Tab-separated table of C-alpha atoms and ligand atoms in Angstrom:
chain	number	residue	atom	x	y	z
A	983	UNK	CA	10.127	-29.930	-2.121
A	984	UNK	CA	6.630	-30.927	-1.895
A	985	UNK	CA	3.696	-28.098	-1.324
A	986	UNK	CA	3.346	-29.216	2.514
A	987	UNK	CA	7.029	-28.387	3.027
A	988	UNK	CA	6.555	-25.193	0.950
A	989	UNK	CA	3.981	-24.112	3.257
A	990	UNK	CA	6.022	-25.362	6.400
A	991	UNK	CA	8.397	-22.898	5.074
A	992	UNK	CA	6.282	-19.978	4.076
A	993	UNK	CA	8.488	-16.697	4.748
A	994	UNK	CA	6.703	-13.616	3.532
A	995	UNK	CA	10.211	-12.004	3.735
A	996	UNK	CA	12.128	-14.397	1.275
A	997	UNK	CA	13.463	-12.864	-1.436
A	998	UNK	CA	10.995	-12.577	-4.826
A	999	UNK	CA	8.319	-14.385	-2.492
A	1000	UNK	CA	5.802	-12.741	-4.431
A	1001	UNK	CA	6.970	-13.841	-7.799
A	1002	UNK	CA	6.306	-17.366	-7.145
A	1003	UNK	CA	3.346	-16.632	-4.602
A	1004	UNK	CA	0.317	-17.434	-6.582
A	1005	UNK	CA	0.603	-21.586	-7.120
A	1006	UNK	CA	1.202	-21.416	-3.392
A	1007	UNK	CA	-1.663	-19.295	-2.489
A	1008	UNK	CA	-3.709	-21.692	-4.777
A	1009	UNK	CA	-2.270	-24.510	-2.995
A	1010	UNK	CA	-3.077	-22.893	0.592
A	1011	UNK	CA	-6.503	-21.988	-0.215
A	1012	UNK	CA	-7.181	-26.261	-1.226
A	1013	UNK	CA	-6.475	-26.751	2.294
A	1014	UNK	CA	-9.285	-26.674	4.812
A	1015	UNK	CA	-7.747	-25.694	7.747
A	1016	UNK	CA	-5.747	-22.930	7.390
A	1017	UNK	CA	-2.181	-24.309	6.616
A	1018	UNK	CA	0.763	-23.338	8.947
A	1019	UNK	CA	4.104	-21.825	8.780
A	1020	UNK	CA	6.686	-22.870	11.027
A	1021	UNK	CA	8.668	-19.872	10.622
A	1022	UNK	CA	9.104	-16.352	13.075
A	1023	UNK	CA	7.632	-18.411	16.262
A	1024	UNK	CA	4.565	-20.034	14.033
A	1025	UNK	CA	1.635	-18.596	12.572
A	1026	UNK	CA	-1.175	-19.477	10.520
A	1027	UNK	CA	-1.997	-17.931	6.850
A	1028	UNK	CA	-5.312	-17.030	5.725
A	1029	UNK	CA	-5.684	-16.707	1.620
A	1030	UNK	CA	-9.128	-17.413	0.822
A	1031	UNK	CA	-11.234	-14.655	0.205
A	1032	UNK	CA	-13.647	-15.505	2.596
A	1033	UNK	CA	-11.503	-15.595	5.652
A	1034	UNK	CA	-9.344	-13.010	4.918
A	1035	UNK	CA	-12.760	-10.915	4.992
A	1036	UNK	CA	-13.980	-12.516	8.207
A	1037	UNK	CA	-10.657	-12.285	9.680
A	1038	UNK	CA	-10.112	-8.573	8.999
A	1039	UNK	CA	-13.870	-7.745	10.112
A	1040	UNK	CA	-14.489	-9.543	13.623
A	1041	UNK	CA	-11.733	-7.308	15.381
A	1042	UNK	CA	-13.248	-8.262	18.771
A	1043	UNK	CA	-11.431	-12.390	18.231
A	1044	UNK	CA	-8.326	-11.202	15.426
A	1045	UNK	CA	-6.592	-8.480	17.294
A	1046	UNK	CA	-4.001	-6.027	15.686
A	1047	UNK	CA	-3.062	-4.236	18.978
A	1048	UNK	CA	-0.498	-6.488	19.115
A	1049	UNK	CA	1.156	-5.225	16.202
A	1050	UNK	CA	0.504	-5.954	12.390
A	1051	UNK	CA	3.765	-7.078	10.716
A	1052	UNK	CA	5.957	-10.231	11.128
A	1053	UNK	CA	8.081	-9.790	13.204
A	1054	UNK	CA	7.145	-7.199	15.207
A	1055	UNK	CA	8.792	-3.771	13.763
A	1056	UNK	CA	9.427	-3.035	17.452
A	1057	UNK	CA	9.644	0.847	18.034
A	1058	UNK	CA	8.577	0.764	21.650
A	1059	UNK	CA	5.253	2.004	20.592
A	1060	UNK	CA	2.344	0.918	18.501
A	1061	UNK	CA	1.405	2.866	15.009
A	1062	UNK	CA	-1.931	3.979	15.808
A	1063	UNK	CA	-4.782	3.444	14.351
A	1064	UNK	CA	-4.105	0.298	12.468
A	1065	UNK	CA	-1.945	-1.296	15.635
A	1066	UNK	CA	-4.984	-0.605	17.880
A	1067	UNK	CA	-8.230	-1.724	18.402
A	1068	UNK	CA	-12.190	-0.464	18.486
A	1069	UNK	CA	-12.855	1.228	20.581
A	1070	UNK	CA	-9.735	3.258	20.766
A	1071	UNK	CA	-8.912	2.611	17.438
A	1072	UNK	CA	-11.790	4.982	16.275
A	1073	UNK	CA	-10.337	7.776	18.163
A	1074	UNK	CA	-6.851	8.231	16.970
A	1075	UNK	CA	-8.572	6.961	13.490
A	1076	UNK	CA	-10.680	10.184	13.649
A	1077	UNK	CA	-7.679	12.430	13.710
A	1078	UNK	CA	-6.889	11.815	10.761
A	1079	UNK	CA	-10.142	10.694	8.595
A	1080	UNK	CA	-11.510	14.710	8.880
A	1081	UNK	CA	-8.559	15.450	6.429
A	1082	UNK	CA	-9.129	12.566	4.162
A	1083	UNK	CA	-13.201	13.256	2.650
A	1084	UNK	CA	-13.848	13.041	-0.293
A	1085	UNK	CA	-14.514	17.262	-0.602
A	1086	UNK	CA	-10.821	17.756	1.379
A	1087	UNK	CA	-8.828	15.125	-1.182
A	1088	UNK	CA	-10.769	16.464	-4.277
A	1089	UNK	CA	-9.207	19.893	-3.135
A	1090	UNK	CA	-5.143	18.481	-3.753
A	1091	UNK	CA	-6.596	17.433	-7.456
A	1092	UNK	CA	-4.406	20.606	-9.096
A	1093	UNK	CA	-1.342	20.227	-6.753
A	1094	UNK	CA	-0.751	16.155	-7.590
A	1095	UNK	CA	-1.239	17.164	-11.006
A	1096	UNK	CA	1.540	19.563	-10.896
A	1097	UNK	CA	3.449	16.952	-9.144
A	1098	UNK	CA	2.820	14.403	-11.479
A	1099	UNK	CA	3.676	16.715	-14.363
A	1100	UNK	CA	7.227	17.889	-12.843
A	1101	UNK	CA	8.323	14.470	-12.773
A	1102	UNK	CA	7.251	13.444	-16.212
A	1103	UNK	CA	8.568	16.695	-17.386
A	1104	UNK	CA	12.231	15.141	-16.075
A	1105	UNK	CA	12.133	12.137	-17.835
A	1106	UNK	CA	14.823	11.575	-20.399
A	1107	UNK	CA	13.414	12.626	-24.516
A	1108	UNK	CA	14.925	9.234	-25.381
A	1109	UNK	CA	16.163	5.932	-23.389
A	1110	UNK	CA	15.125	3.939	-20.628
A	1111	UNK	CA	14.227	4.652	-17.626
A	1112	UNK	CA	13.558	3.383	-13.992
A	1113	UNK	CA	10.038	4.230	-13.867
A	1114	UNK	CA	9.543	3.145	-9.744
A	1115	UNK	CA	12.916	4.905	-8.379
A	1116	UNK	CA	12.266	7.961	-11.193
A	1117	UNK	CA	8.203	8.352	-10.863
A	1118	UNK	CA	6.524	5.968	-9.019
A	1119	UNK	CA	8.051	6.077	-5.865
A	1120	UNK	CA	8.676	10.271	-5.520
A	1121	UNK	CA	5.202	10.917	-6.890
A	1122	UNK	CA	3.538	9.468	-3.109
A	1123	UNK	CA	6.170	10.744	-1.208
A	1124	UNK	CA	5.740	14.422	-2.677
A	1125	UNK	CA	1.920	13.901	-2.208
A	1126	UNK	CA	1.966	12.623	1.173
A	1127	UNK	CA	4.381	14.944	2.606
A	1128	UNK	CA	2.283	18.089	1.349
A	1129	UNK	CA	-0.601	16.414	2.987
A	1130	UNK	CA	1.117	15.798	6.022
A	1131	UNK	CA	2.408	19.167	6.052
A	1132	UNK	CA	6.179	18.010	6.020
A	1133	UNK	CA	8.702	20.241	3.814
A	1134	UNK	CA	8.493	19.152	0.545
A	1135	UNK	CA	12.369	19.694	0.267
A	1136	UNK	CA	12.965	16.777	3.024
A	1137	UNK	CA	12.000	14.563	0.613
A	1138	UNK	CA	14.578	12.380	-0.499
A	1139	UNK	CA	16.010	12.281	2.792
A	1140	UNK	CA	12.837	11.736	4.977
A	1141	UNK	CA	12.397	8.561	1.477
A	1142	UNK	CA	15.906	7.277	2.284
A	1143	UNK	CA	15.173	6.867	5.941
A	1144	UNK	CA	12.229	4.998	5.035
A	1145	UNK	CA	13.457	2.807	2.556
A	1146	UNK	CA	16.184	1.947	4.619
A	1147	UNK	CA	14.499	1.205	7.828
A	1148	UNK	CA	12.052	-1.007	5.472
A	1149	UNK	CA	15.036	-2.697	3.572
A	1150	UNK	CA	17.859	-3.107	6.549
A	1151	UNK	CA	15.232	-4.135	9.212
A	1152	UNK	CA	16.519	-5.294	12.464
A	1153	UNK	CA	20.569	-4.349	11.036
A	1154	UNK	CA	22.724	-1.291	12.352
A	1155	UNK	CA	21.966	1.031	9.396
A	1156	UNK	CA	18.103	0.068	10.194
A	1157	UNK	CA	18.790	1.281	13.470
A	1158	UNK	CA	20.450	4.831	12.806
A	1159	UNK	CA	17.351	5.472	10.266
A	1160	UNK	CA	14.946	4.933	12.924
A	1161	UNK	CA	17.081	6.996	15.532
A	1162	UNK	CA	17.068	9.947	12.807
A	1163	UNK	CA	14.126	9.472	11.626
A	1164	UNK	CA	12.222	9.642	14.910
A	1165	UNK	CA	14.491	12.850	15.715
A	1166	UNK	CA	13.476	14.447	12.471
A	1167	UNK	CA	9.331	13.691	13.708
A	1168	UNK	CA	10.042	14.684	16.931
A	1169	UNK	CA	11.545	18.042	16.061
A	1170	UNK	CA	8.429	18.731	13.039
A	1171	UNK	CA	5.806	17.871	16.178
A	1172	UNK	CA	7.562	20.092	18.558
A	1173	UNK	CA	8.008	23.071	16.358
A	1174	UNK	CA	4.064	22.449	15.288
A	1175	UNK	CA	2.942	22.429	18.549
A	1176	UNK	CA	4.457	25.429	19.866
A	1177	UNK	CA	2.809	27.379	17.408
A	1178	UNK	CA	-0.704	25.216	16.841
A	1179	UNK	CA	-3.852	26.589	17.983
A	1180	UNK	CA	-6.375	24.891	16.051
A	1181	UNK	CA	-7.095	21.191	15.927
A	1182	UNK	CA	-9.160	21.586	12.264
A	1183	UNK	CA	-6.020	22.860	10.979
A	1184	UNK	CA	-4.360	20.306	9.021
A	1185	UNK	CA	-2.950	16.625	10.156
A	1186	UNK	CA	-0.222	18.256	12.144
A	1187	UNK	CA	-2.000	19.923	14.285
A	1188	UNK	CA	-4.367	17.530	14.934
A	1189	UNK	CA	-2.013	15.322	15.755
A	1190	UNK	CA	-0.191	17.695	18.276
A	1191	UNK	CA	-3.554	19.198	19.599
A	1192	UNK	CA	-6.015	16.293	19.797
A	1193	UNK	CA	-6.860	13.888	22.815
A	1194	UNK	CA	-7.884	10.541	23.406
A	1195	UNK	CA	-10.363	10.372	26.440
A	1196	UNK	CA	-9.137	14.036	27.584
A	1197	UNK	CA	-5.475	13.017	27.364
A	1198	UNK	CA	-2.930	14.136	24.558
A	1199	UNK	CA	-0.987	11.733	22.751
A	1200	UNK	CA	2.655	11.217	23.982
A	1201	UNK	CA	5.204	12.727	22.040
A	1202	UNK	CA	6.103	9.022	21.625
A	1203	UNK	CA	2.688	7.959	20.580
A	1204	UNK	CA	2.423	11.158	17.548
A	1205	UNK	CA	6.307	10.039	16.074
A	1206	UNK	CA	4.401	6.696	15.524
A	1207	UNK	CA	1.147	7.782	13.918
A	1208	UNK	CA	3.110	9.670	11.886
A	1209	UNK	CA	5.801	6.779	10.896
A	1210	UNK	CA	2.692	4.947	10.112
A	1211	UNK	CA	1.440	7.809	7.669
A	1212	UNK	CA	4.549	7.688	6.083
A	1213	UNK	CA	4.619	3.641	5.783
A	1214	UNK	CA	1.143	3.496	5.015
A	1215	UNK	CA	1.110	5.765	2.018
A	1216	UNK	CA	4.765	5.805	0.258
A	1217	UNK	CA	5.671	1.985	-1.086
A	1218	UNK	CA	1.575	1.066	-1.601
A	1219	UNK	CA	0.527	3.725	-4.075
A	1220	UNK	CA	3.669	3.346	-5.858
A	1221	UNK	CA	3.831	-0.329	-6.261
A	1222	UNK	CA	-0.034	-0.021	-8.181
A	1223	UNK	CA	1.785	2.816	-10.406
A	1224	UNK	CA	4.472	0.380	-11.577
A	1225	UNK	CA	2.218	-2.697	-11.591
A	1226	UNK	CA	-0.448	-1.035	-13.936
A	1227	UNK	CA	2.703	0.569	-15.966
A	1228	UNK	CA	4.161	-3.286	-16.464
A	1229	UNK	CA	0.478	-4.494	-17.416
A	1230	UNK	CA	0.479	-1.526	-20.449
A	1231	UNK	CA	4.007	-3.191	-21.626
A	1232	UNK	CA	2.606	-6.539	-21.888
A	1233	UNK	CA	-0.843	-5.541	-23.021
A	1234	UNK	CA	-0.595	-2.650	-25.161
A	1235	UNK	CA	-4.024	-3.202	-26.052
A	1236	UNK	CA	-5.367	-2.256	-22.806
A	1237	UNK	CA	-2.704	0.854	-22.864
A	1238	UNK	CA	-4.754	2.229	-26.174
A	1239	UNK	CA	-8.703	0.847	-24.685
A	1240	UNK	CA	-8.201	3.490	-21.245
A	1241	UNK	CA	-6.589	6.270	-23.436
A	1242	UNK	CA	-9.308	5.938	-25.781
A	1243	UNK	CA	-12.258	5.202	-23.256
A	1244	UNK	CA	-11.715	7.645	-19.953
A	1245	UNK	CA	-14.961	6.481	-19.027
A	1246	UNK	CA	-13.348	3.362	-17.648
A	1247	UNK	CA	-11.099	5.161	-15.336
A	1248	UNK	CA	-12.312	4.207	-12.187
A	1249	UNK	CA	-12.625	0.673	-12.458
A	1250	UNK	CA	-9.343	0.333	-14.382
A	1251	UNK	CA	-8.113	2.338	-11.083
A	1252	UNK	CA	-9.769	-0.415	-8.949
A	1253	UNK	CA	-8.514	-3.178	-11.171
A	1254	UNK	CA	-4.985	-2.299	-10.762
A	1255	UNK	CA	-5.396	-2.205	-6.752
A	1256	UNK	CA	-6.527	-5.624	-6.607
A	1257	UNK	CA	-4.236	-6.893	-8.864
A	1258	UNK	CA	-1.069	-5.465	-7.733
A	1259	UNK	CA	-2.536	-5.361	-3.688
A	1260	UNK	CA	0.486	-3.756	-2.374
A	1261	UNK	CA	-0.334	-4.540	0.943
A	1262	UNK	CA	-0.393	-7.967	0.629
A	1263	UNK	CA	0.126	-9.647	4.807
A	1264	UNK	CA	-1.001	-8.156	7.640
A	1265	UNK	CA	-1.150	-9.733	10.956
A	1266	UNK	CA	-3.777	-10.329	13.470
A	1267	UNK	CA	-3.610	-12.363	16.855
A	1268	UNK	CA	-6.339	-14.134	17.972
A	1269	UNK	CA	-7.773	-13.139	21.487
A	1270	UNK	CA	-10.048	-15.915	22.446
A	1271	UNK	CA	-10.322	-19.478	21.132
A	1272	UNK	CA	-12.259	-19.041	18.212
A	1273	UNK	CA	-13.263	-21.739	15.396
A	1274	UNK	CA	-12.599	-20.179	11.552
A	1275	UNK	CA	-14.799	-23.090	9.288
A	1276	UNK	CA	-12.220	-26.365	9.972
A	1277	UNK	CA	-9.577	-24.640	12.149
A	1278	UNK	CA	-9.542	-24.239	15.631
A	1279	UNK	CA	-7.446	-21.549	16.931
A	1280	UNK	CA	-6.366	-20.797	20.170
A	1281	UNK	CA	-5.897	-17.835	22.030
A	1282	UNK	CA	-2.206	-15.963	21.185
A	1283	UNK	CA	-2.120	-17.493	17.651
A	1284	UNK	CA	-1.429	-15.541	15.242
A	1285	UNK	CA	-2.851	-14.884	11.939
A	1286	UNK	CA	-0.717	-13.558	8.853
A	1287	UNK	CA	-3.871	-12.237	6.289
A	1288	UNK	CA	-3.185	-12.050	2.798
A	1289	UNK	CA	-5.513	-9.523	1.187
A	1290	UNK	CA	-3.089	-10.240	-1.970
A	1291	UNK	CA	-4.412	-14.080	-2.084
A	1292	UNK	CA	-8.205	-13.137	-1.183
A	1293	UNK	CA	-7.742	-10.531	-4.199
A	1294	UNK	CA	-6.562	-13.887	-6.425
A	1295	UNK	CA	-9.177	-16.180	-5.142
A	1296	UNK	CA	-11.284	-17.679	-8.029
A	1297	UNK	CA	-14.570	-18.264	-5.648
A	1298	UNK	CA	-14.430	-14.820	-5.681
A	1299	UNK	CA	-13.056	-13.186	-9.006
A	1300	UNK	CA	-13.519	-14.893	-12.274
A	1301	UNK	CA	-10.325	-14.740	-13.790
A	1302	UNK	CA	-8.398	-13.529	-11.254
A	1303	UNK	CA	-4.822	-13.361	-12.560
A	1304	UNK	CA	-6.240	-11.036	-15.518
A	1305	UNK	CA	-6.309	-7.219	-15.447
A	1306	UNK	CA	-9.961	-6.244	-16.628
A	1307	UNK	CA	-10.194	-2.930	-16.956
A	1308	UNK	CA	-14.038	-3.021	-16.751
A	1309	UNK	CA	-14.431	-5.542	-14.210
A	1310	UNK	CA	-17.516	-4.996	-12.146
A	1311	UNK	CA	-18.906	-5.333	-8.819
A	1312	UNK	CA	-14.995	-5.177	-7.981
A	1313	UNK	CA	-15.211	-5.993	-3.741
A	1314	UNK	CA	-11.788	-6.592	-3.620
A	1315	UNK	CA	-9.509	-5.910	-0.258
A	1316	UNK	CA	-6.594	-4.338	-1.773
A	1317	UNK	CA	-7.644	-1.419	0.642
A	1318	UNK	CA	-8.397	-3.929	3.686
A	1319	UNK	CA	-11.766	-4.455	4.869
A	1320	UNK	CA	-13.555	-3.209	8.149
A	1321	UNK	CA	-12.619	-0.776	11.384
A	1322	UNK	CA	-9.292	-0.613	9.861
A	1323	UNK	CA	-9.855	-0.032	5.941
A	1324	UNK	CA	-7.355	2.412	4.337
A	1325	UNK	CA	-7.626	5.588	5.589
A	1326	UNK	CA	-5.375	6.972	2.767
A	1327	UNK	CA	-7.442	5.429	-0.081
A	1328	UNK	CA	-8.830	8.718	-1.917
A	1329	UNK	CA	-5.916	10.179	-1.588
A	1330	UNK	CA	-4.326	7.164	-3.246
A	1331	UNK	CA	-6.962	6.769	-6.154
A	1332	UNK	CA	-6.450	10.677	-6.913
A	1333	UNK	CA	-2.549	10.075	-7.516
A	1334	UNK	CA	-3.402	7.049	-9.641
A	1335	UNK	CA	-6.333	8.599	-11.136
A	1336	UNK	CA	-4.212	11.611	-12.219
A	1337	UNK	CA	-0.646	10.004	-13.147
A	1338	UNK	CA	-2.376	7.070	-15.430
A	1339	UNK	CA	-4.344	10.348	-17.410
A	1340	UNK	CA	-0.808	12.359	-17.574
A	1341	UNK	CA	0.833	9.580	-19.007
A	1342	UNK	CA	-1.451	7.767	-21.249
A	1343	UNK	CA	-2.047	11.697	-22.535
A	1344	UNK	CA	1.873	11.946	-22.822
A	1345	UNK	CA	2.727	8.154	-24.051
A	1346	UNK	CA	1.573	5.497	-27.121
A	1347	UNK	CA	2.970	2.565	-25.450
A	1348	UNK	CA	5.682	1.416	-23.139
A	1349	UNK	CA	7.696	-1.701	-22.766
A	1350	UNK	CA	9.848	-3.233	-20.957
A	1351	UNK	CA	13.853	-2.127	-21.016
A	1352	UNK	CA	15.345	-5.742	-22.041
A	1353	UNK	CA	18.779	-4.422	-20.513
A	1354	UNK	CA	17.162	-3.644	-17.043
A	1355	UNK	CA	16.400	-6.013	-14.024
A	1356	UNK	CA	12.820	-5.955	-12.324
A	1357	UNK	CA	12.518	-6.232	-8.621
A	1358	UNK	CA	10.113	-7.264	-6.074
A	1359	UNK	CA	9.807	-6.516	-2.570
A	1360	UNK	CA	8.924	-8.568	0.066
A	1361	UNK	CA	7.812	-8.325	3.277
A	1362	UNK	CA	4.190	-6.979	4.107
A	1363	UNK	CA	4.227	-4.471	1.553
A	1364	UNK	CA	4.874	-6.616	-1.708
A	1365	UNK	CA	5.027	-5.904	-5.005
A	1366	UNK	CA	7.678	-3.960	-8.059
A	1367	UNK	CA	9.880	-2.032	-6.980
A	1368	UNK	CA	12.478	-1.482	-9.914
A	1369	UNK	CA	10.770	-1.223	-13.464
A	1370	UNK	CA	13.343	-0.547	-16.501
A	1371	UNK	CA	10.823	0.948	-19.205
A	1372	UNK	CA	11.734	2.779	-22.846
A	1373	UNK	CA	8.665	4.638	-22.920
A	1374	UNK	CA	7.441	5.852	-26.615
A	1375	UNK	CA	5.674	9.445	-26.637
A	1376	UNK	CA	2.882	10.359	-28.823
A	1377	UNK	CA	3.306	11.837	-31.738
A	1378	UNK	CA	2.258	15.517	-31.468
A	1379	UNK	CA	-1.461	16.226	-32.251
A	1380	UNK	CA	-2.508	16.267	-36.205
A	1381	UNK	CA	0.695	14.328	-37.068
A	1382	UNK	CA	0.274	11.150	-38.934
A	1383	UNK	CA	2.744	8.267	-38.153
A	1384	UNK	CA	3.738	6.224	-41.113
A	1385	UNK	CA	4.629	2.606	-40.584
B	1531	HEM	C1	-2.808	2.038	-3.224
B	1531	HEM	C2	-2.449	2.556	-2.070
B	1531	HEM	C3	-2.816	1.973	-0.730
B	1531	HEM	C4	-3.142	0.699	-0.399
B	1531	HEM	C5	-3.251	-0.509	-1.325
B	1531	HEM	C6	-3.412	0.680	1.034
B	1531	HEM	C7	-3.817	-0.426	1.736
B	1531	HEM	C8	-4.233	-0.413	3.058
B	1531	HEM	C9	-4.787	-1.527	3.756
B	1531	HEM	C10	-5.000	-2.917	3.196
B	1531	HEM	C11	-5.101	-1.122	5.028
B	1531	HEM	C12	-5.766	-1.958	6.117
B	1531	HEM	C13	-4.778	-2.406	7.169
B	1531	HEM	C14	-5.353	-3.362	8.172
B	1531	HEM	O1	-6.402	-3.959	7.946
B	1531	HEM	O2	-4.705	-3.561	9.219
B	1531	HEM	C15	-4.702	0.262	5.125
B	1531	HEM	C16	-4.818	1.040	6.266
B	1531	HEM	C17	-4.278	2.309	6.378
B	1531	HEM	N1	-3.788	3.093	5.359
B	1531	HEM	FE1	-3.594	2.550	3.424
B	1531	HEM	N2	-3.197	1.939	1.529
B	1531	HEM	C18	-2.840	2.767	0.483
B	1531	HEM	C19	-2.585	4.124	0.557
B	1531	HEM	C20	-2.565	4.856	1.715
B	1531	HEM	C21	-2.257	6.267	1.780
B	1531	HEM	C22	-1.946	7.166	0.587
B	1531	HEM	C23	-2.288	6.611	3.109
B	1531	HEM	C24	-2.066	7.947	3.745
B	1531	HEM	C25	-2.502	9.072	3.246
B	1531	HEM	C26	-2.651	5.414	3.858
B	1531	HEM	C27	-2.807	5.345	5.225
B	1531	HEM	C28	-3.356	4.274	5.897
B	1531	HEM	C29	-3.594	4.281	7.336
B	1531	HEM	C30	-3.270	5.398	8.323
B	1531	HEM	C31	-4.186	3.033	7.638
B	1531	HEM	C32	-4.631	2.532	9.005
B	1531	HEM	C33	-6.129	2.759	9.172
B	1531	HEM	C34	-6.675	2.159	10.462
B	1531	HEM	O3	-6.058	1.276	11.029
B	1531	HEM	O4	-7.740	2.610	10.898
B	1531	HEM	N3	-2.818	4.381	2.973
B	1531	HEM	N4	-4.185	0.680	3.918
């Protein structure tokens, strides 16, 4: 197959799409018009770093009211903020930002610690382990739910919904998840609301209490914000945690460097965001015929943005398939870029921030379980998603190892 017919065929949604991804990202960002795929009804793709920016930022000619994923995750009604537009957009976004400052997200620090720490604390003494299903993945779920104000012990049943709706999409079992899982928001919202009084609360009650132009929110329109929530924050955060966890088993090195320099924290935190970019297509549809540098585009099209390949591009990153734990002036768009960048990010950094300290303060080194399989998702959200590890713990302080 030559690389015109690859890109013909571009499906975000093929299986291990991602694993392959970055000679055909290279290939699509040679091309100066931005190349086409002839798959879900046609759309164009957008890798280079520059467009993806421009793309993402001028929200008045790449809309995302018409939905965001390929194809259309059709619920009857769109997942405000991010499937919505300025002005509106601001509005539901506001909701929710209150909860997310910096002074509110500094305040969970001690409860996703304690989070962190119960997991690790179940981890076998000895033998492999699935470090997405058994740390990874629970870790934002447990996090997001107490910041959501869900009950923590719906958890692996509000996760299975999720996962299933994600994996089985447009199937039967997808479906009954979103049947149940829109019963089990619908009943949360309505028990919130009969008791909510105060807006300032928490999300929940902002959610149940707050208006848009003097008008509440359908009961409809708050099951959606809240799926989005719930999307937004579970499969990202952990896809970074087991993409900086397989970087430490094939570079031990750099495992050792951030246990040994803390100092480099934040921009190894940053690092591993770009690299791994969870959120790696997003859609936008154009709204008026609009020129992007050699492509013309006409009103309807629509625009699948990879802030995965814009994170990759070489005009923009030197060395761009390499973790650097110090890398500076780090603009990357693993978080998006514009009206619509993550909401959730602080929140996200925190749970990295604190689970890469627990376990480089718990571990020496990891590596990779040569018995297990590794997985990648596909689909909007791309990255690991099963990572077989045998990881080796520390030897207790003032103990010498002999080798
Ligand atoms: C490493 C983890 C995360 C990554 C990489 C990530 C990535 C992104 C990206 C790229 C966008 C922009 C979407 C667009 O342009 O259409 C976004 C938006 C959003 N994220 Fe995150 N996210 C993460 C964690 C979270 C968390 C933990 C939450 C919830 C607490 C969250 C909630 C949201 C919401 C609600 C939006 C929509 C904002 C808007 O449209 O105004 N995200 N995220």
């Amino acid at each position: 197959m030559d690389i015109a017919e690859d890109i013909k065929g571009f499906d975000h949604r093929a299986e291990n799409h991602r694993v392959g991804a970055g000679c055909l990202w290279s290939s699509m960002r040679e091309v100066p018009e931005l190349p086409e795929s002839g798959n879900y009804g046609g759309f164009r793709i957008a890798t280079r770093y520059a467009d993806v920016a421009k793309i993402a930022t001028k929200f008045d000619l790449f809309s995302s009211a018409s939905g965001i994923s390929f194809p259309d995750l059709d619920f009857g009604t769109r997942m405000y903020p991010a499937e919505a537009d300025p002005p509106v957009q601001r509005e539901y976004r506001r909701m929710l930002s209150r909860f997310l400052t910096r002074e509110r997200v500094a305040l969970m620090e001690p409860s996703v610690r304690q989070h962190v720490v119960t997991l690790l604390d179940q981890f076998p003494a000895d033998g492999p382990v699935d470090f997405f299903a058994a740390f990874a993945r629970p870790l934002p779920v447990l996090v997001s739910l107490e910041l959501f104000g869900f009950p923590l012990a719906d958890a692996a049943m509000l996760d299975g919904l999720v996962v299933a709706l994600h994996d089985e999409r447009g199937n039967e079992k997808a479906m009954e998840a979103a049947v149940a899982l829109t019963r089990y928001l619908e009943n949360l919202l309505l028990s919130r609301k009969a008791v909510a009084t105060d807006p300032d609360a928490d999300i929940l009650s902002s959610i149940v209490l707050s208006t848009i132009d003097g008008v509440p929110m359908t009961l409809d329109e708050q099951v959606a914000m809240l799926r989005l929530l719930l999307f937004g924050g579970f499969a990202t955060v952990a896809i970074v945690l087991s993409t900086a966890l397989h970087w430490f088993a094939l570079h031990p090195d750099d495992m050792n460097r951030l246990r040994d320099d803390p100092g480099l924290m934040d921009s190894a935190i940053e690092e591993f965001v770009r690299f791994a970019s969870p959120a790696t297509y997003l859609k936008r549809t154009v709204t008026q015929d609009t020129v992007l540098g050699c492509t013309h585009l006409r009103q309807g099209e629509r625009v699948l943005i990879s802030f995965a390949a814009a994170n990759r591009d070489p005009a923009k990153f030197e060395a761009p398939d390499e973790v650097r734990l110090d890398r500076q002036e780090n603009n990357h768009l693993g978080f998006g870029i514009g009206v619509h960048r993550c909401i959730g990010s602080l929140v996200a950094k925190l749970e990295l921030r604190t689970a890469l300290e627990e376990i480089l303060e718990r571990y020496e080194r990891v590596e990779i379980d040569p018995a297990g399989t590794l997985k990648w998702e596909s689909g909007e959200n791309q990255g690991i998603i099963a990572l077989p590890l045998i990881l080796h713990r520390r030897p207790p302080a003032g103990q010498v190892n002999h080798v």
